[in-house]
């Protein structure tokens, strides 16, 4: 997904023309802080027990960074992660997929909703390392899927977004809801979206948007 | 969160080997990640049990139903046999949390999750449950704490499905390295603070793993109702829940979210006797007796009104009657 903050070049003095943004600045800060934080943990992860002990039925990974391959939006992505990193964190900061939003980071708001093997889940309450071997689809992948075109158009036509920060998670969840139940009733839509919070409160328009593509209206 | 060593078990013996080495078990990690982020828990090592095939799925066998520890709340709530014979359990599973959480949260994790007490969950309070000197709820904000039980820790048990498991006489099956494991009645699985359940909420040992939950064979005339009262009807933690289950001869009434364990409303049970049919009058009388033995704290007596409403409605629903 294109990083909107980096589109175009700012006019003015040369000093401002370098591609910089709040996001890149924060990323840089994160890398600088991360580099010092990771070194000791790698050493701990490669402890003697982890390297030598063979226990049937148990794969010991340690705690350091390790290269894993995640299948995201149909592509295999190899990335170095620590076991403690959440899927949301890896998607956003290591794979550049910033459509999934971190809001509550406790599984309450639904803004980080992604599909795991087609089922909608909250990526903030899943370790990225647990996603190995599974298929992850983020809002970027959901948006590119032609079957969701009418759903996304409906969100625009119903003016369902105010600030819009919750909308990626709601679109992902709505897509899964329509997969589970192609013709949900108004009550089923409300219950189906009960794991997504919109603090602007545009719920009625969101429910109308999803309702307009139910009953087979989705392309 | 603090870094931890990670291991992935592909079978039960691999998981037990890790537990013997001090690893803590993790299924989907829904509750655990919350605890790790808040630093309420900071284990040195975790073993994922999420890939162990023998812990997955729901099987109907010997007339009963065996729910694998890794079966999700979504699977449990949608299972035809559970919906038919153990309706209150299906409802409790289907109403827990959010669709996104029910898709991954497991029944094993649901019964083993830690309480939601805000003093326990906050790193700023070294409460009894964390080995500290006092229960801060006693002198503090206790609107949502226990209205039954003797303390000294006043949590309410957070599991949505636990009251139904107690009401239906379910058994919890475990494996352990030393004695091979055991079968524990759900009623004996959850532990009151006064019985040693301060630092933990159940009888599991450190190296013991829940493998499945067994529901007994359904009997003729079995029926049940489930009511959950919350501040808002979409995603929220229940203020009070109630399972009313009739097993053909007698009623069992179990309350949730009001005590450190699922809580039998024995006053209601003895009043109901062997009456199979529930009239609004019987439901009202049983509800009035539901708060026998209650010990509300300074701010939470209001929840006893909800207890009475939940018992009345659960009984009427169990008998197929309309509720207001």
Short mmCIF file of C-alpha atoms in Angstrom, two decimals:
data_model
loop_
_atom_site.label_atom_id
_atom_site.label_comp_id
_atom_site.label_asym_id
_atom_site.label_seq_id
_atom_site.Cartn_x
_atom_site.Cartn_y
_atom_site.Cartn_z
CA UNK A 1 0.00 0.00 0.00
CA UNK A 2 1.29 3.42 -0.94
CA UNK A 3 2.46 5.56 1.92
CA UNK A 4 0.36 8.66 1.51
CA UNK A 5 2.66 10.80 3.63
CA UNK A 6 5.49 10.21 1.14
CA UNK A 7 3.57 11.07 -2.00
CA UNK A 8 5.12 13.89 -4.04
CA UNK A 9 7.89 16.19 -2.99
CA UNK A 10 7.41 19.13 -0.70
CA UNK A 11 8.16 22.52 -2.27
CA UNK A 12 10.55 24.95 -0.59
CA UNK A 13 14.17 24.92 0.50
CA UNK A 14 16.36 22.00 -0.39
CA UNK A 15 16.50 20.90 3.20
CA UNK A 16 12.81 19.94 3.05
CA UNK A 17 12.93 18.00 -0.22
CA UNK A 18 14.38 14.81 1.24
CA UNK A 19 11.65 12.16 1.58
CA UNK A 20 10.87 12.47 5.23
CA UNK A 21 7.73 11.97 7.22
CA UNK A 22 6.56 11.43 10.74
CA UNK A 23 6.24 7.74 9.96
CA UNK A 24 9.78 7.41 8.54
CA UNK A 25 11.13 9.42 11.45
CA UNK A 26 9.42 7.11 13.93
CA UNK A 27 10.58 4.06 11.98
CA UNK A 28 14.15 5.35 12.22
CA UNK A 29 13.77 5.90 15.92
CA UNK A 30 12.42 2.41 16.28
CA UNK A 31 15.33 0.86 14.41
CA UNK A 32 17.87 2.76 16.44
CA UNK A 33 16.24 1.72 19.70
CA UNK A 34 15.65 -1.82 18.43
CA UNK A 35 19.25 -2.38 17.37
CA UNK A 36 20.55 -1.90 20.88
CA UNK A 37 17.68 -3.86 22.41
CA UNK A 38 18.02 -6.89 20.13
CA UNK A 39 21.74 -7.61 20.56
CA UNK A 40 21.62 -9.03 24.09
CA UNK A 41 18.44 -11.02 23.46
CA UNK A 42 20.01 -12.79 20.46
CA UNK A 43 22.82 -13.92 22.71
CA UNK A 44 20.35 -15.22 25.29
CA UNK A 45 18.32 -16.98 22.60
CA UNK A 46 21.36 -18.97 21.52
CA UNK A 47 21.83 -20.61 24.87
CA UNK A 48 23.43 -24.01 25.07
CA UNK A 49 20.21 -25.84 25.99
CA UNK A 50 18.33 -24.45 23.03
CA UNK A 51 21.07 -25.46 20.62
CA UNK A 52 21.87 -28.92 21.85
CA UNK A 53 18.92 -30.53 23.62
CA UNK A 54 16.77 -32.73 21.39
CA UNK A 55 13.32 -33.43 22.78
CA UNK A 56 10.88 -35.44 20.68
CA UNK A 57 7.73 -33.50 19.88
CA UNK A 58 9.28 -30.16 20.84
CA UNK A 59 10.90 -27.54 18.66
CA UNK A 60 12.92 -25.14 20.82
CA UNK A 61 13.32 -21.73 19.20
CA UNK A 62 14.86 -19.60 21.95
CA UNK A 63 14.11 -15.90 22.27
CA UNK A 64 16.31 -14.20 19.69
CA UNK A 65 15.42 -12.93 16.23
CA UNK A 66 14.83 -15.67 13.71
CA UNK A 67 14.00 -15.72 10.03
CA UNK A 68 10.54 -17.02 9.29
CA UNK A 69 8.39 -17.04 6.18
CA UNK A 70 4.92 -15.61 6.50
CA UNK A 71 2.31 -15.96 3.77
CA UNK A 72 0.67 -12.57 3.55
CA UNK A 73 -1.82 -11.49 0.89
CA UNK A 74 -0.81 -14.46 -1.26
CA UNK A 75 2.94 -13.71 -1.21
CA UNK A 76 5.64 -15.46 0.82
CA UNK A 77 7.51 -12.88 2.91
CA UNK A 78 10.67 -13.78 4.77
CA UNK A 79 11.22 -11.65 7.83
CA UNK A 80 13.36 -11.71 10.99
CA UNK A 81 11.19 -11.66 14.13
CA UNK A 82 11.46 -12.28 17.82
CA UNK A 83 8.92 -14.76 19.29
CA UNK A 84 7.41 -11.97 21.42
CA UNK A 85 6.42 -9.81 18.43
CA UNK A 86 2.71 -9.58 17.64
CA UNK A 87 1.45 -10.24 14.15
CA UNK A 88 0.13 -6.66 14.06
CA UNK A 89 3.54 -5.25 14.89
CA UNK A 90 5.29 -7.33 12.23
CA UNK A 91 2.71 -6.48 9.57
CA UNK A 92 2.98 -2.76 10.23
CA UNK A 93 6.63 -2.21 11.04
CA UNK A 94 8.44 -5.01 9.18
CA UNK A 95 6.24 -5.76 6.18
CA UNK A 96 5.10 -2.18 5.49
CA UNK A 97 1.41 -3.16 5.64
CA UNK A 98 0.12 -0.22 7.66
CA UNK A 99 -3.55 -0.68 6.76
CA UNK A 100 -4.11 -2.71 9.93
CA UNK A 101 -4.29 -0.17 12.76
CA UNK A 102 -3.03 -0.40 16.30
CA UNK A 103 -5.53 1.30 18.60
CA UNK A 104 -6.25 -0.54 21.87
CA UNK A 105 -3.63 -3.30 21.34
CA UNK A 106 -5.75 -5.47 23.69
CA UNK A 107 -8.22 -7.15 21.33
CA UNK A 108 -11.07 -4.82 22.20
CA UNK A 109 -11.42 -2.43 19.28
CA UNK A 110 -11.06 -4.61 16.17
CA UNK A 111 -8.99 -2.02 14.26
CA UNK A 112 -6.22 -4.59 13.66
CA UNK A 113 -8.58 -7.24 12.25
CA UNK A 114 -7.00 -9.47 9.59
CA UNK A 115 -7.98 -12.79 8.06
CA UNK A 116 -6.17 -15.93 9.21
CA UNK A 117 -6.96 -18.78 6.83
CA UNK A 118 -10.08 -16.81 5.93
CA UNK A 119 -11.34 -16.30 9.51
CA UNK A 120 -11.31 -12.78 10.95
CA UNK A 121 -9.05 -12.41 14.00
CA UNK A 122 -7.38 -9.58 15.92
CA UNK A 123 -3.71 -9.44 14.97
CA UNK A 124 -2.70 -7.63 18.18
CA UNK A 125 -3.46 -10.75 20.25
CA UNK A 126 -1.52 -13.16 18.04
CA UNK A 127 2.20 -13.77 18.00
CA UNK A 128 3.61 -13.39 14.49
CA UNK A 129 5.56 -16.62 14.92
CA UNK A 130 2.23 -18.45 15.38
CA UNK A 131 1.15 -17.27 11.92
CA UNK A 132 3.87 -19.36 10.23
CA UNK A 133 2.12 -22.00 8.12
CA UNK A 134 -1.09 -20.01 7.94
CA UNK A 135 -2.44 -17.62 5.34
CA UNK A 136 -2.74 -14.01 6.48
CA UNK A 137 -4.84 -11.49 4.54
CA UNK A 138 -4.72 -7.85 5.58
CA UNK A 139 -6.97 -4.98 4.48
CA UNK A 140 -4.54 -4.50 1.58
CA UNK A 141 -5.34 -8.02 0.37
CA UNK A 142 -9.05 -7.74 1.14
CA UNK A 143 -9.21 -4.46 -0.81
CA UNK A 144 -7.50 -6.06 -3.83
CA UNK A 145 -9.95 -8.98 -3.89
CA UNK A 146 -12.55 -8.27 -6.60
CA UNK A 147 -15.28 -9.92 -4.52
CA UNK A 148 -15.03 -7.01 -2.05
CA UNK A 149 -15.33 -4.20 -4.61
CA UNK A 150 -19.05 -3.64 -4.02
CA UNK A 151 -18.55 -3.73 -0.23
CA UNK A 152 -15.85 -1.07 -0.36
CA UNK A 153 -17.91 1.06 -2.78
CA UNK A 154 -20.82 0.78 -0.35
CA UNK A 155 -18.70 2.21 2.48
CA UNK A 156 -17.95 5.22 0.24
CA UNK A 157 -21.52 5.59 -1.03
CA UNK A 158 -22.94 5.50 2.50
CA UNK A 159 -20.30 7.94 3.74
CA UNK A 160 -19.53 5.33 6.44
CA UNK A 161 -16.18 6.78 7.51
CA UNK A 162 -15.72 9.90 9.58
CA UNK A 163 -12.10 9.85 10.76
CA UNK A 164 -11.76 6.46 9.09
CA UNK A 165 -9.24 4.92 11.45
CA UNK A 166 -11.49 1.97 12.35
CA UNK A 167 -12.61 1.36 8.77
CA UNK A 168 -9.84 -1.06 7.61
CA UNK A 169 -10.69 -3.42 10.46
CA UNK A 170 -14.41 -3.04 9.86
CA UNK A 171 -14.07 -3.75 6.13
CA UNK A 172 -12.00 -6.90 6.85
CA UNK A 173 -14.53 -8.08 9.43
CA UNK A 174 -17.46 -7.24 7.14
CA UNK A 175 -15.87 -9.23 4.32
CA UNK A 176 -15.53 -12.25 6.64
CA UNK A 177 -19.08 -11.75 7.92
CA UNK A 178 -20.43 -11.86 4.36
CA UNK A 179 -18.38 -15.01 3.70
CA UNK A 180 -19.93 -16.64 6.81
CA UNK A 181 -23.42 -15.37 6.08
CA UNK A 182 -24.04 -13.86 2.62
CA UNK A 183 -27.42 -12.41 3.62
CA UNK A 184 -27.18 -11.23 7.23
CA UNK A 185 -30.17 -9.54 8.86
CA UNK A 186 -29.75 -6.09 10.42
CA UNK A 187 -29.38 -7.77 13.83
CA UNK A 188 -26.82 -10.26 12.48
CA UNK A 189 -24.80 -7.38 11.04
CA UNK A 190 -24.83 -5.60 14.41
CA UNK A 191 -23.79 -8.75 16.27
CA UNK A 192 -21.28 -9.63 13.56
CA UNK A 193 -19.57 -6.25 13.91
CA UNK A 194 -19.73 -6.20 17.73
CA UNK A 195 -15.96 -6.64 17.90
CA UNK A 196 -15.27 -3.38 16.08
CA UNK A 197 -15.44 -0.02 17.78
CA UNK A 198 -15.89 3.30 15.92
CA UNK A 199 -15.33 6.21 18.28
CA UNK A 200 -16.74 8.70 15.79
CA UNK A 201 -19.94 6.67 16.10
CA UNK A 202 -20.80 6.18 12.44
CA UNK A 203 -22.31 2.78 13.19
CA UNK A 204 -25.63 3.34 11.46
CA UNK A 205 -23.90 4.20 8.19
CA UNK A 206 -21.52 1.27 8.57
CA UNK A 207 -24.43 -1.12 9.17
CA UNK A 208 -26.31 0.37 6.20
CA UNK A 209 -23.25 -0.05 3.96
CA UNK A 210 -22.86 -3.72 4.87
CA UNK A 211 -26.61 -4.28 4.63
CA UNK A 212 -26.71 -2.81 1.13
CA UNK A 213 -24.42 -5.55 -0.22
CA UNK A 214 -26.02 -8.44 1.66
CA UNK A 215 -28.62 -10.69 0.06
CA UNK A 216 -26.26 -11.49 -2.79
CA UNK A 217 -25.59 -7.86 -3.60
CA UNK A 218 -21.87 -8.39 -3.25
CA UNK A 219 -20.10 -8.82 -6.58
CA UNK B 1 6.67 -7.14 26.80
CA UNK B 2 9.63 -8.99 28.23
CA UNK B 3 11.45 -11.39 25.86
CA UNK B 4 10.79 -15.09 26.42
CA UNK B 5 12.17 -18.37 25.14
CA UNK B 6 9.70 -20.01 22.80
CA UNK B 7 9.12 -23.63 21.92
CA UNK B 8 6.48 -25.30 19.80
CA UNK B 9 5.13 -28.68 20.87
CA UNK B 10 3.81 -31.04 18.21
CA UNK B 11 2.41 -33.58 20.67
CA UNK B 12 1.40 -33.87 24.32
CA UNK B 13 4.65 -35.48 25.47
CA UNK B 14 6.64 -32.67 23.87
CA UNK B 15 4.45 -30.15 25.71
CA UNK B 16 4.88 -31.98 29.03
CA UNK B 17 8.66 -32.12 28.53
CA UNK B 18 8.63 -28.34 28.15
CA UNK B 19 6.40 -27.84 31.22
CA UNK B 20 8.84 -29.97 33.26
CA UNK B 21 11.59 -27.58 32.16
CA UNK B 22 9.64 -24.60 33.47
CA UNK B 23 7.94 -23.46 30.26
CA UNK B 24 4.40 -22.10 30.69
CA UNK B 25 1.73 -23.31 28.24
CA UNK B 26 0.22 -21.07 25.58
CA UNK B 27 -2.64 -21.99 23.25
CA UNK B 28 -3.90 -19.04 21.19
CA UNK B 29 -2.53 -16.67 23.81
CA UNK B 30 -5.54 -14.32 23.83
CA UNK B 31 -5.50 -13.70 27.59
CA UNK B 32 -1.77 -14.35 27.94
CA UNK B 33 -0.73 -11.62 25.46
CA UNK B 34 -2.82 -9.14 27.42
CA UNK B 35 -1.05 -10.19 30.64
CA UNK B 36 2.36 -10.04 28.96
CA UNK B 37 1.75 -6.56 27.57
CA UNK B 38 0.66 -5.28 30.98
CA UNK B 39 3.59 -7.14 32.58
CA UNK B 40 1.12 -8.81 34.92
CA UNK B 41 2.83 -11.98 33.70
CA UNK B 42 6.47 -12.16 32.65
CA UNK B 43 7.38 -15.81 32.07
CA UNK B 44 10.91 -16.69 30.98
CA UNK B 45 9.70 -19.32 28.56
CA UNK B 46 6.50 -20.32 26.76
CA UNK B 47 5.55 -23.49 24.93
CA UNK B 48 2.93 -23.29 22.21
CA UNK B 49 0.46 -26.15 22.41
CA UNK B 50 -1.62 -24.72 19.54
CA UNK B 51 -0.41 -27.30 16.98
CA UNK B 52 -1.16 -30.45 19.02
CA UNK B 53 -3.69 -32.37 16.93
CA UNK B 54 -4.97 -34.55 19.81
CA UNK B 55 -6.20 -31.46 21.67
CA UNK B 56 -8.34 -30.21 18.78
CA UNK B 57 -11.96 -30.69 17.79
CA UNK B 58 -15.21 -31.77 19.41
CA UNK B 59 -16.20 -35.47 19.46
CA UNK B 60 -19.47 -37.11 20.41
CA UNK B 61 -18.62 -40.38 22.17
CA UNK B 62 -20.11 -42.79 24.71
CA UNK B 63 -23.27 -40.74 24.61
CA UNK B 64 -21.38 -37.69 25.90
CA UNK B 65 -19.39 -34.97 24.18
CA UNK B 66 -15.62 -34.45 24.46
CA UNK B 67 -14.48 -30.90 23.73
CA UNK B 68 -10.75 -30.71 22.97
CA UNK B 69 -8.90 -28.10 25.00
CA UNK B 70 -8.03 -26.32 21.73
CA UNK B 71 -11.60 -26.25 20.41
CA UNK B 72 -12.51 -22.61 19.89
CA UNK B 73 -15.40 -20.77 21.53
CA UNK B 74 -16.83 -20.35 18.03
CA UNK B 75 -16.77 -24.12 17.39
CA UNK B 76 -18.27 -24.79 20.82
CA UNK B 77 -21.07 -22.27 20.36
CA UNK B 78 -21.95 -23.62 16.92
CA UNK B 79 -21.70 -27.38 17.64
CA UNK B 80 -25.07 -29.01 16.92
CA UNK B 81 -24.88 -31.56 19.76
CA UNK B 82 -23.89 -28.93 22.32
CA UNK B 83 -26.58 -26.53 21.10
CA UNK B 84 -29.19 -29.28 21.41
CA UNK B 85 -28.29 -30.93 24.73
CA UNK B 86 -26.17 -28.33 26.54
CA UNK B 87 -27.81 -25.19 25.26
CA UNK B 88 -26.62 -22.91 28.06
CA UNK B 89 -22.99 -23.87 27.33
CA UNK B 90 -23.39 -23.12 23.62
CA UNK B 91 -24.95 -19.75 24.44
CA UNK B 92 -22.21 -18.87 26.95
CA UNK B 93 -19.52 -19.69 24.38
CA UNK B 94 -21.31 -17.84 21.58
CA UNK B 95 -21.79 -14.69 23.69
CA UNK B 96 -18.23 -14.43 25.00
CA UNK B 97 -16.01 -11.58 23.80
CA UNK B 98 -16.14 -10.70 20.09
CA UNK B 99 -16.40 -12.71 16.85
CA UNK B 100 -12.69 -12.08 16.19
CA UNK B 101 -11.71 -13.41 19.63
CA UNK B 102 -14.12 -16.37 19.56
CA UNK B 103 -12.49 -17.47 16.28
CA UNK B 104 -9.20 -18.18 18.12
CA UNK B 105 -9.93 -18.32 21.86
CA UNK B 106 -9.93 -21.91 23.14
CA UNK B 107 -12.11 -23.55 25.79
CA UNK B 108 -8.97 -24.61 27.68
CA UNK B 109 -7.77 -21.02 27.70
CA UNK B 110 -11.20 -19.76 28.65
CA UNK B 111 -11.34 -21.79 31.87
CA UNK B 112 -7.68 -21.05 32.71
CA UNK B 113 -7.71 -17.28 31.99
CA UNK B 114 -6.74 -14.93 34.80
CA UNK B 115 -9.28 -12.63 36.47
CA UNK B 116 -10.11 -9.16 35.16
CA UNK B 117 -9.74 -7.43 38.57
CA UNK B 118 -8.24 -4.03 37.78
CA UNK B 119 -5.89 -4.17 40.77
CA UNK B 120 -4.58 -7.57 39.65
CA UNK B 121 -4.20 -6.41 36.04
CA UNK B 122 -2.40 -3.19 36.92
CA UNK B 123 1.37 -3.34 37.37
CA UNK B 124 0.99 -0.56 39.95
CA UNK B 125 -0.73 -2.75 42.56
CA UNK B 126 1.13 -5.58 44.26
CA UNK B 127 -2.07 -7.27 45.38
CA UNK B 128 -2.63 -10.54 47.24
CA UNK B 129 -2.90 -12.45 43.97
CA UNK B 130 0.59 -11.31 43.02
CA UNK B 131 2.03 -12.21 46.42
CA UNK B 132 1.46 -8.75 47.85
CA UNK B 133 0.15 -7.76 51.27
CA UNK B 134 -3.50 -6.85 50.68
CA UNK B 135 -6.57 -6.93 48.46
CA UNK B 136 -6.91 -3.33 47.29
CA UNK B 137 -10.56 -3.86 46.35
CA UNK B 138 -11.62 -4.03 50.01
CA UNK B 139 -10.90 -0.35 50.65
CA UNK B 140 -10.93 0.63 46.99
CA UNK B 141 -13.15 0.56 43.90
CA UNK B 142 -15.09 -2.70 44.21
CA UNK B 143 -18.28 -2.21 42.15
CA UNK B 144 -17.34 -5.13 39.93
CA UNK B 145 -15.80 -7.39 42.55
CA UNK B 146 -17.25 -10.47 44.24
CA UNK B 147 -20.60 -10.37 46.03
CA UNK B 148 -20.21 -13.99 47.21
CA UNK B 149 -17.27 -15.72 48.92
CA UNK B 150 -15.18 -15.04 51.99
CA UNK B 151 -12.14 -13.39 50.41
CA UNK B 152 -9.45 -12.54 51.28
CA UNK B 153 -9.08 -12.03 47.49
CA UNK B 154 -12.30 -10.69 45.95
CA UNK B 155 -11.97 -11.41 42.23
CA UNK B 156 -14.84 -12.64 40.12
CA UNK B 157 -14.06 -15.62 37.92
CA UNK B 158 -13.85 -14.36 34.32
CA UNK B 159 -14.77 -17.51 32.38
CA UNK B 160 -18.03 -17.36 30.45
CA UNK B 161 -18.28 -21.13 30.02
CA UNK B 162 -17.25 -22.19 33.56
CA UNK B 163 -20.73 -21.82 35.17
CA UNK B 164 -22.26 -24.01 32.44
CA UNK B 165 -19.54 -26.67 32.92
CA UNK B 166 -20.32 -26.80 36.64
CA UNK B 167 -24.09 -26.86 36.02
CA UNK B 168 -23.85 -29.77 33.55
CA UNK B 169 -21.48 -31.82 35.73
CA UNK B 170 -18.67 -31.62 33.15
CA UNK B 171 -15.26 -33.14 33.82
CA UNK B 172 -11.90 -31.62 32.99
CA UNK B 173 -9.27 -34.10 31.80
CA UNK B 174 -5.56 -33.37 32.21
CA UNK B 175 -2.20 -34.92 31.42
CA UNK B 176 0.82 -34.62 33.69
CA UNK B 177 4.28 -36.19 33.58
CA UNK B 178 4.25 -37.88 36.97
CA UNK B 179 0.87 -39.58 37.42
CA UNK B 180 -0.26 -39.39 33.79
CA UNK B 181 -3.02 -36.92 34.55
CA UNK B 182 -6.47 -37.00 36.09
CA UNK B 183 -10.14 -36.31 35.57
CA UNK B 184 -11.49 -33.44 37.68
CA UNK B 185 -15.14 -32.50 38.19
CA UNK B 186 -15.64 -28.93 36.96
CA UNK B 187 -17.05 -28.10 40.40
CA UNK B 188 -13.73 -29.19 41.97
CA UNK B 189 -11.51 -27.58 39.30
CA UNK B 190 -12.08 -23.96 40.31
CA UNK B 191 -10.63 -22.97 43.66
CA UNK B 192 -11.76 -20.36 46.18
CA UNK B 193 -9.09 -18.08 47.70
CA UNK B 194 -9.77 -19.59 51.12
CA UNK B 195 -8.98 -23.05 49.71
CA UNK B 196 -5.58 -22.01 48.37
CA UNK B 197 -6.78 -20.19 45.26
CA UNK B 198 -5.10 -16.87 45.89
CA UNK B 199 -2.13 -17.07 43.51
CA UNK B 200 -4.12 -19.18 41.04
CA UNK B 201 -7.79 -19.85 40.36
CA UNK B 202 -7.82 -23.61 39.76
CA UNK B 203 -6.26 -26.84 40.98
CA UNK B 204 -3.91 -27.35 38.00
CA UNK B 205 -0.31 -28.07 38.88
CA UNK B 206 2.55 -26.27 37.10
CA UNK B 207 3.33 -29.22 34.87
CA UNK B 208 -0.28 -30.23 34.22
CA UNK B 209 -2.10 -29.56 30.96
CA UNK B 210 -5.85 -29.56 30.26
CA UNK B 211 -6.53 -31.89 27.33
CA UNK B 212 -10.31 -31.97 27.09
CA UNK B 213 -13.62 -31.15 28.71
CA UNK B 214 -16.12 -34.02 28.91
CA UNK B 215 -19.85 -33.50 29.02
CA UNK B 216 -21.92 -36.44 30.32
CA UNK B 217 -24.53 -38.23 28.24
CA UNK B 218 -27.69 -36.14 27.96
CA UNK B 219 -30.74 -37.52 29.79
CA UNK B 220 -34.44 -37.34 28.97
CA UNK B 221 -36.00 -34.08 30.06
CA UNK B 222 -32.66 -32.24 30.23
CA UNK B 223 -33.04 -28.51 29.58
CA UNK B 224 -31.13 -25.34 30.31
CA UNK B 225 -31.18 -21.57 30.00
CA UNK B 226 -28.43 -18.95 29.98
CA UNK B 227 -28.65 -15.26 30.77
CA UNK B 228 -25.83 -12.76 30.70
CA UNK B 229 -26.35 -9.18 31.87
CA UNK B 230 -23.92 -6.49 30.75
CA UNK B 231 -23.64 -2.71 30.72
CA UNK B 232 -23.93 -2.79 26.93
CA UNK B 233 -25.29 -5.49 24.68
CA UNK B 234 -22.37 -5.65 22.25
CA UNK B 235 -18.91 -6.67 23.41
CA UNK B 236 -18.56 -6.26 27.15
CA UNK B 237 -17.70 -8.34 30.19
CA UNK B 238 -20.80 -9.68 31.93
CA UNK B 239 -21.85 -8.08 35.23
CA UNK B 240 -23.71 -11.26 36.13
CA UNK B 241 -24.46 -14.48 34.29
CA UNK B 242 -26.66 -17.40 35.24
CA UNK B 243 -27.05 -20.97 34.03
CA UNK B 244 -30.23 -22.81 35.03
CA UNK B 245 -29.97 -26.50 34.14
CA UNK B 246 -32.55 -29.27 34.76
CA UNK B 247 -31.17 -32.81 34.53
CA UNK B 248 -34.48 -34.65 34.53
CA UNK B 249 -34.74 -34.78 38.32
CA UNK B 250 -33.41 -31.53 39.77
CA UNK B 251 -32.28 -28.01 38.96
CA UNK B 252 -28.73 -26.70 39.24
CA UNK B 253 -28.39 -22.92 39.26
CA UNK B 254 -24.87 -21.56 38.75
CA UNK B 255 -23.96 -17.88 38.75
CA UNK B 256 -21.00 -16.40 36.88
CA UNK B 257 -18.96 -13.22 37.43
CA UNK B 258 -20.12 -12.77 41.05
CA UNK B 259 -17.59 -14.86 43.02
CA UNK B 260 -13.98 -16.09 42.72
CA UNK B 261 -15.38 -19.33 41.22
CA UNK B 262 -18.61 -20.26 39.47
CA UNK B 263 -21.17 -19.96 42.28
CA UNK B 264 -24.06 -22.34 43.03
CA UNK B 265 -27.23 -20.46 44.02
CA UNK B 266 -28.17 -23.14 46.54
CA UNK B 267 -30.98 -21.06 48.03
CA UNK B 268 -32.71 -21.11 44.63
CA UNK B 269 -31.95 -24.79 44.08
CA UNK B 270 -33.48 -25.96 47.34
CA UNK B 271 -36.57 -23.82 46.80
CA UNK B 272 -37.13 -25.34 43.33
CA UNK B 273 -36.94 -28.92 44.58
CA UNK B 274 -38.03 -31.34 41.86
CA UNK B 275 -40.37 -28.97 40.02
CA UNK B 276 -39.69 -29.51 36.33
CA UNK B 277 -42.09 -26.86 35.04
CA UNK B 278 -41.32 -23.22 35.73
CA UNK B 279 -44.10 -20.69 36.17
CA UNK B 280 -43.38 -16.97 36.55
CA UNK B 281 -44.30 -17.32 40.26
CA UNK B 282 -41.85 -20.20 40.86
CA UNK B 283 -39.13 -18.33 38.97
CA UNK B 284 -39.76 -15.24 41.09
CA UNK B 285 -39.53 -17.19 44.36
CA UNK B 286 -36.38 -19.00 43.29
CA UNK B 287 -34.84 -15.68 42.24
CA UNK B 288 -35.65 -14.12 45.61
CA UNK B 289 -33.67 -16.91 47.31
CA UNK B 290 -30.65 -16.56 45.00
CA UNK B 291 -28.73 -14.09 47.17
CA UNK B 292 -28.63 -16.38 50.23
CA UNK B 293 -25.13 -16.20 51.68
CA UNK B 294 -24.19 -13.06 49.74
CA UNK B 295 -21.49 -10.83 51.23
CA UNK B 296 -21.50 -7.70 49.14
CA UNK B 297 -18.64 -5.21 49.45
CA UNK B 298 -18.94 -1.46 50.04
CA UNK B 299 -19.95 -0.58 46.44
CA UNK B 300 -21.44 -3.67 44.85
CA UNK B 301 -24.70 -4.69 46.57
CA UNK B 302 -26.52 -3.37 43.47
CA UNK B 303 -25.37 -6.45 41.58
CA UNK B 304 -27.57 -8.70 43.75
CA UNK B 305 -30.58 -7.19 41.96
CA UNK B 306 -29.02 -8.35 38.69
CA UNK B 307 -28.42 -11.79 40.22
CA UNK B 308 -32.13 -12.11 41.00
CA UNK B 309 -33.11 -10.95 37.49
CA UNK B 310 -30.63 -13.36 35.87
CA UNK B 311 -31.88 -16.36 37.88
CA UNK B 312 -35.53 -15.59 37.12
CA UNK B 313 -34.90 -15.16 33.40
CA UNK B 314 -32.59 -18.19 33.08
CA UNK B 315 -35.22 -20.44 34.68
CA UNK B 316 -37.98 -19.17 32.40
CA UNK B 317 -35.77 -19.52 29.32
CA UNK B 318 -34.78 -23.05 30.31
CA UNK B 319 -38.45 -23.99 30.41
CA UNK B 320 -39.13 -22.33 27.06
CA UNK B 321 -41.12 -19.46 28.56
CA UNK B 322 -41.18 -15.85 27.48
CA UNK B 323 -39.08 -13.37 29.43
CA UNK B 324 -39.70 -9.65 29.79
#
